[in-house]
């Protein structure tokens, strides 16, 4: 081998070893659960929700969404995750549609109802794994009159159009940043913010997919460092310009896999 070519090859290998490659999110195995529906035939009753995505039509989540029971929601850590759900036809031939599936995004929390038994109305009580699905999504796999059906689910990669989005709310020393349109694992594990006058500042989950900082960042271009629940990290450098204002949304070109 030519000595010059060998030197270049060694340099390439050395640089490559400095970076660890995180593979894209892989589907999980299948797990048993149950599913009901809410929100009406047009899913208008599912708007808002405990993840903070707001109008699910305009933010791209649509009608294939679900509220998760306590056992699945994880105090908001599951917001944005995607699940493939099939009705368990072998367990319920009367109300299940055979051979079909639907993929939903977690956008809400289904609160427990301790006044009712776990197996008779308290479907979202711990430790039950339960999906309260938007009605249009539920009717892809079940017959309306059934009301509740046994299902099998697996967590799957989320597919999104465009990059990750950041919506900034709050006031002065309190920035509340909603992270949305996250592909791949869908959910965020940790997040930091950096202004032009600061180093990286860790943020904490306030509620759902909203992360907070208590720094004064007004008038500074902002960068975000986001790590998803499967360990992928992306840095969104200067994604927010210095003239940003509260209530604005900023879209990136970067996306998780």
Coordinates of N, CA and C in Angstrom, one line a residue:
X1 N 0.9 -1.2 0.0 CA 0.0 0.0 0.0 C 0.9 1.2 0.0
X2 N 0.5 2.2 -0.8 CA 1.2 3.5 -0.8 C 1.2 4.1 0.6
X3 N 2.3 4.7 1.1 CA 2.4 5.2 2.4 C 1.4 6.4 2.6
X4 N 1.2 7.2 1.5 CA 0.3 8.3 1.6 C -1.1 7.9 1.8
X5 N -1.5 6.8 1.0 CA -2.9 6.3 1.1 C -3.1 5.7 2.5
X6 N -2.1 5.0 3.0 CA -2.2 4.3 4.3 C -2.4 5.4 5.4
X7 N -1.6 6.5 5.3 CA -1.8 7.5 6.3 C -3.2 8.1 6.3
X8 N -3.7 8.4 5.1 CA -5.1 8.9 5.0 C -6.1 7.9 5.6
X9 N -5.9 6.6 5.4 CA -6.8 5.6 5.9 C -6.8 5.6 7.4
X10 N -5.6 5.7 8.0 CA -5.5 5.7 9.4 C -6.1 6.9 10.0
X11 N -6.0 8.1 9.4 CA -6.6 9.3 9.9 C -8.2 9.2 9.8
X12 N -8.7 8.6 8.8 CA -10.1 8.4 8.7 C -10.6 7.5 9.8
X13 N -9.9 6.4 10.0 CA -10.3 5.5 11.1 C -10.3 6.1 12.5
X14 N -9.3 7.0 12.7 CA -9.1 7.6 14.0 C -10.3 8.6 14.2
X15 N -10.6 9.4 13.2 CA -11.8 10.3 13.3 C -13.1 9.5 13.5
X16 N -13.2 8.4 12.8 CA -14.5 7.7 12.9 C -14.7 7.1 14.3
X17 N -13.6 6.7 14.9 CA -13.7 6.2 16.3 C -14.1 7.2 17.3
X18 N -14.0 8.5 17.0 CA -14.4 9.5 17.9 C -15.9 9.7 18.0
X19 N -16.7 9.1 17.1 CA -18.1 9.2 17.1 C -18.8 7.9 17.3
X20 N -19.8 7.9 18.2 CA -20.6 6.7 18.4 C -21.9 6.8 17.5
X21 N -22.2 5.7 16.9 CA -23.4 5.7 16.0 C -24.5 5.1 16.8
X22 N -25.6 5.8 16.9 CA -26.9 5.3 17.5 C -27.8 4.9 16.4
X23 N -28.2 3.7 16.4 CA -29.1 3.2 15.4 C -30.5 3.8 15.6
X24 N -31.3 3.8 14.5 CA -32.6 4.2 14.6 C -33.5 3.4 15.5
X25 N -34.6 3.9 16.0 CA -35.4 3.2 16.9 C -36.0 1.9 16.3
X26 N -36.0 0.8 17.1 CA -36.5 -0.4 16.6 C -37.8 -0.8 17.3
X27 N -38.7 -1.5 16.6 CA -40.0 -1.9 17.3 C -39.8 -2.8 18.5
X28 N -40.7 -2.7 19.4 CA -40.6 -3.6 20.6 C -41.4 -4.9 20.3
X29 N -41.4 -5.8 21.3 CA -42.3 -7.0 21.2 C -43.7 -6.7 21.4
X30 N -44.6 -7.7 21.3 CA -46.0 -7.5 21.5 C -46.4 -7.7 22.9
X31 N -47.4 -6.9 23.4 CA -47.9 -6.9 24.8 C -49.4 -6.8 24.8
X32 N -50.0 -7.5 25.7 CA -51.5 -7.5 25.8 C -52.0 -6.2 26.6
X33 N -53.1 -5.7 26.1 CA -53.7 -4.5 26.8 C -55.2 -4.5 26.5
X34 N -55.9 -3.4 26.8 CA -57.3 -3.2 26.4 C -57.4 -1.8 25.8
X35 N -58.5 -1.6 25.1 CA -58.7 -0.3 24.5 C -60.1 0.1 24.4
X36 N -60.4 1.4 24.7 CA -61.7 2.0 24.6 C -61.5 3.2 23.6
X37 N -62.6 4.0 23.5 CA -62.4 5.2 22.6 C -63.1 6.4 23.2
X38 N -62.7 7.6 22.8 CA -63.3 8.9 23.2 C -63.2 9.9 22.2
X39 N -63.8 11.1 22.4 CA -63.6 12.2 21.5 C -64.5 12.4 20.3
X40 N -65.4 11.5 20.1 CA -66.4 11.7 19.0 C -65.9 11.2 17.7
X41 N -66.8 11.1 16.7 CA -66.5 10.5 15.4 C -65.4 11.3 14.6
X42 N -65.3 12.6 14.9 CA -64.3 13.5 14.3 C -63.1 13.7 15.1
X43 N -63.1 13.1 16.3 CA -62.0 13.2 17.3 C -61.8 14.6 17.8
X44 N -62.8 15.5 17.7 CA -62.7 16.9 18.1 C -62.5 16.9 19.6
X45 N -63.0 15.9 20.3 CA -62.9 15.9 21.8 C -61.5 15.5 22.3
X46 N -60.6 15.2 21.4 CA -59.3 14.8 21.8 C -58.3 15.9 21.8
X47 N -58.7 17.1 21.4 CA -57.8 18.3 21.2 C -57.3 18.6 22.6
X48 N -56.1 19.3 22.6 CA -55.4 19.6 23.9 C -54.8 18.4 24.4
X49 N -55.0 18.0 25.6 CA -54.5 16.8 26.2 C -53.3 17.0 27.1
X50 N -52.9 16.0 27.8 CA -51.9 16.1 28.9 C -50.5 16.2 28.4
X51 N -50.3 16.0 27.0 CA -49.0 16.1 26.5 C -48.7 17.6 26.0
X52 N -49.8 18.3 25.8 CA -49.6 19.8 25.5 C -49.5 20.1 24.0
X53 N -49.8 19.1 23.1 CA -49.7 19.3 21.7 C -50.7 20.3 21.1
X54 N -51.7 20.6 21.9 CA -52.7 21.6 21.4 C -53.7 21.0 20.4
X55 N -53.9 21.8 19.3 CA -54.8 21.3 18.2 C -54.1 20.2 17.4
X56 N -54.6 19.0 17.6 CA -53.9 17.9 17.0 C -54.1 17.8 15.5
X57 N -55.1 18.5 14.9 CA -55.2 18.7 13.5 C -54.1 19.5 12.9
X58 N -53.9 20.7 13.5 CA -52.9 21.6 12.9 C -51.5 21.3 13.3
X59 N -51.2 20.5 14.3 CA -49.9 20.1 14.7 C -49.5 18.8 14.1
X60 N -50.4 18.2 13.2 CA -50.0 17.0 12.5 C -50.2 15.7 13.1
X61 N -50.8 15.7 14.3 CA -51.1 14.4 14.9 C -52.4 13.7 14.5
X62 N -53.3 14.5 14.0 CA -54.5 14.0 13.4 C -55.4 13.3 14.3
X63 N -56.1 12.3 13.8 CA -57.1 11.5 14.6 C -56.6 10.2 15.0
X64 N -55.4 9.8 14.7 CA -54.9 8.5 15.1 C -54.0 8.7 16.4
X65 N -54.7 9.0 17.5 CA -54.0 9.3 18.8 C -54.7 8.5 19.9
X66 N -54.1 8.6 21.0 CA -54.6 7.9 22.2 C -54.2 8.5 23.5
X67 N -55.0 8.4 24.5 CA -54.7 8.7 25.9 C -54.2 7.4 26.6
X68 N -53.1 7.5 27.3 CA -52.5 6.3 27.9 C -52.9 6.2 29.4
X69 N -53.0 5.0 29.9 CA -53.3 4.8 31.3 C -52.0 5.1 32.1
X70 N -52.1 5.2 33.4 CA -51.0 5.5 34.3 C -49.8 4.6 34.0
X71 N -50.1 3.3 33.9 CA -49.0 2.3 33.7 C -48.2 2.6 32.4
X72 N -48.8 3.2 31.4 CA -48.1 3.5 30.2 C -47.6 4.9 30.0
X73 N -48.3 5.9 30.7 CA -48.0 7.3 30.5 C -46.7 7.7 31.1
X74 N -46.3 7.2 32.2 CA -45.0 7.5 32.8 C -44.9 9.0 33.1
X75 N -45.9 9.6 33.7 CA -45.9 11.1 34.1 C -45.4 12.0 32.9
X76 N -45.8 11.6 31.7 CA -45.5 12.4 30.5 C -44.3 11.9 29.7
X77 N -43.5 11.0 30.2 CA -42.3 10.5 29.5 C -42.7 9.7 28.2
X78 N -43.9 9.3 28.1 CA -44.3 8.5 26.9 C -45.0 9.5 25.8
X79 N -45.1 10.7 26.1 CA -45.7 11.7 25.2 C -45.0 11.6 23.8
X80 N -45.7 11.4 22.8 CA -45.1 11.4 21.4 C -44.8 10.0 20.9
X81 N -44.8 9.0 21.8 CA -44.5 7.6 21.4 C -45.6 7.1 20.5
X82 N -45.2 6.2 19.6 CA -46.1 5.6 18.6 C -46.3 4.1 18.9
X83 N -47.5 3.6 18.8 CA -47.9 2.3 19.1 C -48.7 1.7 17.9
X84 N -48.3 0.5 17.5 CA -49.1 -0.3 16.6 C -50.1 -1.2 17.4
X85 N -51.4 -1.1 17.1 CA -52.4 -1.8 17.9 C -53.2 -2.7 17.0
X86 N -53.4 -3.9 17.4 CA -54.4 -4.8 16.7 C -55.4 -5.3 17.8
X87 N -56.6 -5.5 17.3 CA -57.6 -6.1 18.2 C -57.3 -7.6 18.3
X88 N -57.4 -8.1 19.5 CA -57.1 -9.5 19.7 C -58.3 -10.4 19.4
X89 N -58.4 -10.7 18.1 CA -59.6 -11.4 17.5 C -59.7 -12.8 18.2
X90 N -58.7 -13.4 18.6 CA -58.8 -14.8 19.2 C -59.5 -14.7 20.6
X91 N -59.3 -13.5 21.2 CA -59.9 -13.3 22.5 C -61.3 -12.7 22.5
X92 N -61.7 -12.1 21.3 CA -63.0 -11.5 21.2 C -63.4 -11.4 19.7
X93 N -64.0 -12.5 19.3 CA -64.4 -12.6 17.9 C -65.6 -11.7 17.6
X94 N -66.3 -11.3 18.6 CA -67.6 -10.6 18.4 C -67.3 -9.1 18.1
X95 N -66.4 -8.5 18.8 CA -66.2 -7.0 18.6 C -64.9 -6.6 17.9
X96 N -64.0 -7.6 17.7 CA -62.7 -7.3 17.0 C -62.8 -7.4 15.5
X97 N -62.2 -6.5 14.8 CA -62.0 -6.7 13.4 C -60.7 -7.5 13.1
X98 N -60.8 -8.5 12.3 CA -59.7 -9.4 12.1 C -58.7 -8.9 11.1
X99 N -57.4 -9.1 11.4 CA -56.4 -8.9 10.4 C -56.1 -7.5 10.1
X100 N -56.4 -6.5 10.9 CA -56.1 -5.1 10.7 C -55.4 -4.5 11.9
X101 N -54.7 -3.4 11.6 CA -54.0 -2.7 12.7 C -54.1 -1.2 12.5
X102 N -53.8 -0.5 13.5 CA -53.7 1.0 13.4 C -52.5 1.5 14.3
X103 N -51.8 2.5 13.8 CA -50.7 3.1 14.5 C -51.1 4.4 15.1
X104 N -51.0 4.6 16.4 CA -51.4 5.8 17.1 C -50.2 6.5 17.7
X105 N -50.4 7.8 18.0 CA -49.4 8.5 18.8 C -50.0 8.9 20.2
X106 N -49.2 8.7 21.2 CA -49.6 9.1 22.6 C -49.7 10.6 22.7
X107 N -50.9 11.2 23.0 CA -51.0 12.6 23.1 C -51.7 13.0 24.4
X108 N -52.2 12.1 25.2 CA -53.0 12.4 26.3 C -52.9 11.4 27.4
X109 N -53.4 11.7 28.6 CA -53.4 10.8 29.7 C -54.8 10.4 30.1
X110 N -55.0 9.1 30.3 CA -56.3 8.6 30.7 C -56.2 8.4 32.2
X111 N -56.9 9.3 33.0 CA -56.8 9.2 34.4 C -57.5 8.0 35.0
X112 N -57.0 7.6 36.2 CA -57.7 6.5 36.8 C -59.0 6.9 37.4
X113 N -59.9 5.9 37.6 CA -61.2 6.2 38.2 C -61.4 5.2 39.3
X114 N -60.9 5.5 40.5 CA -60.9 4.6 41.6 C -62.3 4.3 42.2
X115 N -63.3 5.0 41.7 CA -64.6 4.7 42.2 C -65.2 3.5 41.5
X116 N -64.5 3.1 40.4 CA -65.0 1.9 39.7 C -63.9 0.8 39.7
X117 N -64.3 -0.5 39.7 CA -63.3 -1.6 39.7 C -62.5 -1.6 38.4
X118 N -61.3 -2.1 38.5 CA -60.4 -2.2 37.4 C -60.9 -2.9 36.2
X119 N -61.8 -3.9 36.5 CA -62.4 -4.7 35.4 C -63.8 -4.3 35.0
X120 N -64.3 -3.2 35.5 CA -65.6 -2.7 35.2 C -65.7 -1.2 35.3
X121 N -65.1 -0.6 34.3 CA -65.2 0.9 34.2 C -63.9 1.6 34.6
X122 N -63.1 1.0 35.5 CA -61.9 1.7 35.9 C -60.7 1.2 35.0
X123 N -61.0 1.3 33.7 CA -60.0 0.7 32.7 C -58.6 1.3 32.8
X124 N -58.5 2.6 33.2 CA -57.2 3.2 33.2 C -56.6 3.2 34.6
X125 N -57.2 2.4 35.5 CA -56.6 2.3 36.9 C -55.3 1.5 36.8
X126 N -54.3 1.9 37.6 CA -53.1 1.0 37.7 C -53.5 -0.4 38.3
X127 N -52.8 -1.4 37.9 CA -51.6 -1.5 37.0 C -52.0 -1.8 35.5
X128 N -53.3 -1.5 35.1 CA -53.7 -1.9 33.8 C -53.0 -1.1 32.7
X129 N -52.6 -1.8 31.6 CA -52.1 -1.1 30.4 C -53.3 -0.9 29.5
X130 N -53.7 0.3 29.3 CA -54.9 0.6 28.5 C -54.7 1.8 27.6
X131 N -55.4 1.7 26.4 CA -55.4 2.8 25.5 C -56.8 3.4 25.4
X132 N -57.0 4.6 25.7 CA -58.3 5.3 25.4 C -58.1 6.0 24.0
X133 N -58.5 5.4 22.9 CA -58.1 5.8 21.6 C -59.1 6.9 21.1
X134 N -58.6 7.7 20.2 CA -59.5 8.6 19.4 C -60.5 7.7 18.7
X135 N -61.7 8.0 18.6 CA -62.7 7.1 18.1 C -62.4 6.7 16.6
X136 N -62.0 7.6 15.7 CA -61.7 7.1 14.4 C -60.6 6.1 14.3
X137 N -59.6 6.2 15.2 CA -58.5 5.2 15.3 C -59.1 3.9 15.8
X138 N -59.9 3.9 16.9 CA -60.4 2.7 17.5 C -61.3 1.9 16.5
X139 N -62.0 2.6 15.7 CA -62.9 2.0 14.8 C -62.2 1.3 13.6
X140 N -60.9 1.5 13.5 CA -60.1 0.8 12.5 C -59.9 -0.6 12.9
X141 N -60.0 -0.9 14.2 CA -59.8 -2.3 14.7 C -60.9 -2.9 15.4
X142 N -61.9 -2.1 15.9 CA -63.0 -2.6 16.6 C -64.4 -2.2 16.1
X143 N -65.4 -2.9 16.6 CA -66.8 -2.5 16.2 C -67.4 -1.6 17.3
X144 N -68.0 -0.5 16.9 CA -68.4 0.6 17.7 C -69.2 0.0 19.0
X145 N -70.1 -0.8 18.8 CA -71.0 -1.3 19.9 C -70.2 -2.0 21.0
X146 N -69.0 -2.5 20.6 CA -68.2 -3.3 21.6 C -67.8 -2.4 22.8
X147 N -67.4 -1.2 22.6 CA -67.0 -0.3 23.6 C -65.6 -0.5 24.2
X148 N -65.3 -1.7 24.5 CA -63.9 -2.0 25.0 C -63.5 -3.3 24.4
X149 N -62.3 -3.4 24.0 CA -61.8 -4.7 23.3 C -60.4 -5.0 23.9
X150 N -60.1 -6.3 23.8 CA -58.7 -6.7 24.1 C -57.8 -6.4 22.9
X151 N -56.6 -6.0 23.2 CA -55.7 -5.6 22.1 C -54.3 -6.2 22.3
X152 N -53.5 -6.2 21.3 CA -52.1 -6.5 21.4 C -51.4 -5.2 20.8
X153 N -50.3 -4.8 21.5 CA -49.6 -3.6 21.0 C -48.1 -3.8 21.0
X154 N -47.5 -3.0 20.1 CA -46.0 -2.9 20.1 C -45.7 -1.4 19.9
X155 N -44.6 -1.0 20.5 CA -44.1 0.3 20.3 C -43.3 0.3 19.0
X156 N -43.6 1.3 18.1 CA -43.0 1.3 16.8 C -42.4 2.7 16.5
X157 N -41.5 2.8 15.5 CA -40.9 4.1 15.2 C -42.0 5.1 14.7
X158 N -41.9 6.3 15.1 CA -42.8 7.4 14.6 C -42.3 7.9 13.3
X159 N -43.3 8.1 12.4 CA -42.9 8.7 11.1 C -43.6 10.1 11.0
X160 N -42.8 11.1 10.7 CA -43.2 12.5 10.7 C -42.8 13.2 9.5
X161 N -43.5 14.2 9.1 CA -43.2 15.1 8.0 C -42.4 16.3 8.5
X162 N -41.2 16.5 7.9 CA -40.4 17.7 8.4 C -39.6 17.4 9.6
X163 N -39.0 18.4 10.2 CA -38.2 18.3 11.3 C -38.9 18.5 12.7
X164 N -38.1 18.4 13.7 CA -38.6 18.6 15.1 C -39.0 20.1 15.2
X165 N -40.0 20.4 16.0 CA -40.5 21.7 16.2 C -40.4 22.1 17.7
X166 N -40.2 23.4 17.9 CA -40.1 24.0 19.3 C -41.0 25.2 19.4
X167 N -41.9 25.1 20.4 CA -42.8 26.2 20.6 C -42.5 26.8 22.0
X168 N -42.2 28.1 22.0 CA -41.7 28.7 23.3 C -42.9 29.6 23.9
X169 N -43.2 29.2 25.1 CA -44.2 29.9 25.9 C -43.5 30.3 27.2
X170 N -44.2 31.1 28.0 CA -43.6 31.5 29.3 C -43.6 33.1 29.4
X171 N -42.6 33.5 30.2 CA -42.4 35.0 30.4 C -41.1 35.2 31.1
X172 N -40.3 36.0 30.4 CA -39.0 36.5 31.0 C -38.1 35.3 31.6
X173 N -38.1 35.2 32.9 CA -37.2 34.2 33.5 C -37.8 32.8 33.5
X174 N -38.8 32.5 32.7 CA -39.4 31.2 32.6 C -39.8 30.9 31.2
X175 N -39.0 30.0 30.6 CA -39.3 29.5 29.2 C -39.8 28.1 29.3
X176 N -41.0 27.9 28.7 CA -41.7 26.6 28.6 C -41.7 26.2 27.2
X177 N -40.9 25.2 26.8 CA -40.7 24.8 25.4 C -41.4 23.5 25.2
X178 N -42.3 23.5 24.2 CA -43.0 22.3 23.8 C -42.2 21.7 22.6
X179 N -41.8 20.5 22.8 CA -41.1 19.8 21.7 C -42.1 18.8 21.0
X180 N -42.2 19.0 19.7 CA -43.3 18.3 19.0 C -42.7 17.8 17.6
X181 N -43.5 16.9 17.0 CA -43.2 16.4 15.7 C -41.9 15.6 15.7
X182 N -41.7 14.8 16.8 CA -40.5 14.0 17.0 C -40.7 12.6 16.3
X183 N -39.8 12.3 15.4 CA -39.9 11.0 14.7 C -39.1 10.0 15.5
X184 N -38.9 8.8 15.0 CA -38.2 7.7 15.6 C -38.8 7.3 16.9
X185 N -38.1 7.4 18.0 CA -38.7 7.0 19.3 C -39.9 7.9 19.7
X186 N -40.0 9.1 19.2 CA -41.1 10.0 19.5 C -41.1 10.7 20.8
X187 N -40.4 10.2 21.8 CA -40.4 10.8 23.1 C -39.1 11.3 23.6
X188 N -39.1 12.3 24.4 CA -37.8 13.0 24.8 C -37.5 12.6 26.2
X189 N -36.2 12.3 26.4 CA -35.7 11.9 27.7 C -35.0 13.0 28.5
X190 N -34.3 13.9 27.8 CA -33.7 15.1 28.4 C -33.4 16.2 27.4
X191 N -33.2 17.4 27.9 CA -33.1 18.5 27.0 C -32.3 19.6 27.7
X192 N -31.6 20.4 26.9 CA -30.8 21.5 27.4 C -31.0 22.7 26.4
X193 N -30.8 23.9 26.9 CA -30.9 25.1 26.1 C -29.6 25.9 26.2
X194 N -29.3 26.6 25.2 CA -28.1 27.4 25.2 C -28.4 28.8 24.5
X195 N -28.1 29.9 25.2 CA -28.2 31.2 24.6 C -26.9 31.7 24.1
X196 N -26.9 32.8 23.4 CA -25.6 33.3 22.9 C -24.7 33.8 24.1
X197 N -25.3 34.0 25.2 CA -24.6 34.6 26.4 C -24.5 33.5 27.5
X198 N -24.9 32.3 27.2 CA -24.8 31.2 28.2 C -24.1 30.0 27.7
X199 N -23.8 29.1 28.6 CA -23.4 27.7 28.2 C -24.7 26.9 28.1
X200 N -24.5 25.6 28.1 CA -25.6 24.7 28.0 C -26.3 24.6 29.4
X201 N -27.6 24.9 29.4 CA -28.4 24.9 30.7 C -29.4 23.7 30.6
X202 N -29.3 22.8 31.6 CA -30.3 21.7 31.6 C -31.7 22.2 31.8
X203 N -32.6 21.6 31.1 CA -34.0 21.9 31.3 C -34.7 20.7 32.0
X204 N -35.9 20.9 32.6 CA -36.6 19.9 33.3 C -38.0 19.8 32.7
X205 N -38.6 18.6 32.8 CA -39.9 18.4 32.3 C -40.9 19.1 33.2
X206 N -41.7 20.0 32.6 CA -42.7 20.7 33.4 C -44.0 19.8 33.4
X207 N -44.5 19.5 32.2 CA -45.6 18.6 32.1 C -45.7 18.2 30.6
X208 N -46.1 16.9 30.4 CA -46.2 16.3 29.1 C -44.9 16.5 28.3
X209 N -45.0 17.1 27.1 CA -43.9 17.3 26.3 C -43.3 18.7 26.4
X210 N -43.6 19.4 27.5 CA -43.2 20.8 27.8 C -42.0 20.7 28.7
X211 N -40.9 21.4 28.3 CA -39.7 21.4 29.1 C -39.4 22.9 29.5
X212 N -38.9 23.1 30.7 CA -38.8 24.5 31.3 C -37.3 24.8 31.6
X213 N -37.0 26.1 31.5 CA -35.8 26.7 31.9 C -36.1 28.0 32.7
X214 N -35.3 28.3 33.7 CA -35.6 29.5 34.5 C -34.5 30.5 34.3
X215 N -33.9 30.5 33.1 CA -32.9 31.5 32.8 C -33.5 32.7 32.1
X216 N -32.8 33.8 32.1 CA -33.2 35.0 31.3 C -32.6 34.9 29.9
X217 N -33.3 34.5 28.9 CA -32.8 34.2 27.6 C -33.3 35.2 26.5
X218 N -34.1 36.2 26.9 CA -34.7 37.2 26.0 C -33.6 37.8 25.2
X219 N -33.8 38.0 23.9 CA -32.9 38.7 23.0 C -31.7 37.9 22.6
X220 N -31.7 36.6 22.9 CA -30.5 35.8 22.5 C -31.0 34.7 21.5
X221 N -30.2 34.4 20.5 CA -30.5 33.2 19.7 C -30.3 32.0 20.5
X222 N -31.2 31.0 20.3 CA -31.2 29.8 21.2 C -30.9 28.6 20.4
X223 N -30.2 27.7 21.1 CA -30.0 26.3 20.6 C -30.5 25.3 21.6
X224 N -30.9 24.2 21.1 CA -31.4 23.1 22.0 C -30.7 21.8 21.7
X225 N -30.4 21.1 22.8 CA -29.8 19.8 22.7 C -30.8 18.8 23.2
X226 N -31.3 17.9 22.4 CA -32.4 17.0 22.7 C -31.9 15.5 22.7
X227 N -32.2 14.8 23.7 CA -31.9 13.3 23.7 C -33.2 12.6 23.9
X228 N -33.5 11.7 23.0 CA -34.7 10.9 23.0 C -34.5 9.7 23.9
X229 N -35.7 9.0 24.2 CA -35.7 8.0 25.2 C -34.9 6.7 24.8
X230 N -34.4 6.6 23.5 CA -33.6 5.5 23.1 C -32.1 5.9 23.0
X231 N -31.8 7.2 23.4 CA -30.4 7.6 23.5 C -29.9 8.4 22.3
X232 N -30.7 8.7 21.3 CA -30.3 9.5 20.2 C -30.2 11.0 20.7
X233 N -29.1 11.7 20.3 CA -29.0 13.1 20.7 C -28.8 13.9 19.4
X234 N -29.5 15.0 19.3 CA -29.3 16.0 18.2 C -29.2 17.4 18.8
X235 N -28.3 18.2 18.2 CA -28.2 19.6 18.6 C -28.8 20.5 17.5
X236 N -29.7 21.3 17.9 CA -30.4 22.2 17.0 C -29.8 23.6 17.2
X237 N -28.7 23.9 16.5 CA -27.9 25.1 16.7 C -28.6 26.3 16.2
X238 N -28.8 27.3 17.1 CA -29.4 28.6 16.7 C -30.7 28.4 15.9
X239 N -31.5 27.5 16.4 CA -32.8 27.2 15.8 C -33.8 28.4 16.0
X240 N -33.5 29.1 17.1 CA -34.4 30.2 17.5 C -33.6 31.5 17.3
X241 N -34.0 32.5 16.4 CA -33.3 33.7 16.2 C -33.4 34.7 17.4
X242 N -32.6 35.7 17.5 CA -32.5 36.6 18.6 C -33.8 37.4 18.8
X243 N -34.5 37.6 17.8 CA -35.8 38.4 17.9 C -37.0 37.5 18.2
X244 N -36.8 36.4 18.8 CA -37.9 35.5 19.1 C -38.9 36.1 20.1
X245 N -40.1 35.6 20.1 CA -41.1 36.1 21.1 C -41.9 34.9 21.6
X246 N -42.4 35.0 22.8 CA -43.2 34.0 23.4 C -44.4 33.7 22.6
X247 N -44.8 32.4 22.5 CA -45.9 32.0 21.7 C -45.5 31.6 20.2
X248 N -44.3 31.7 19.9 CA -43.8 31.4 18.5 C -43.3 29.9 18.4
X249 N -43.5 29.4 17.2 CA -43.0 28.0 17.0 C -41.9 28.1 15.9
X250 N -40.8 27.3 16.1 CA -39.7 27.3 15.2 C -39.5 25.8 14.8
X251 N -39.4 25.7 13.4 CA -39.3 24.3 12.8 C -37.8 24.1 12.4
X252 N -37.3 22.9 12.6 CA -35.9 22.6 12.3 C -36.0 21.7 11.0
X253 N -34.8 21.5 10.5 CA -34.6 20.5 9.4 C -34.1 19.2 9.9
X254 N -33.8 19.1 11.2 CA -33.2 17.9 11.7 C -34.3 17.0 12.3
X255 N -34.1 15.7 12.2 CA -35.1 14.7 12.7 C -34.4 13.5 13.2
X256 N -35.1 12.8 14.1 CA -34.6 11.6 14.7 C -35.0 10.4 13.8
X257 N -34.3 9.3 13.9 CA -34.6 8.1 13.1 C -35.0 6.9 14.0

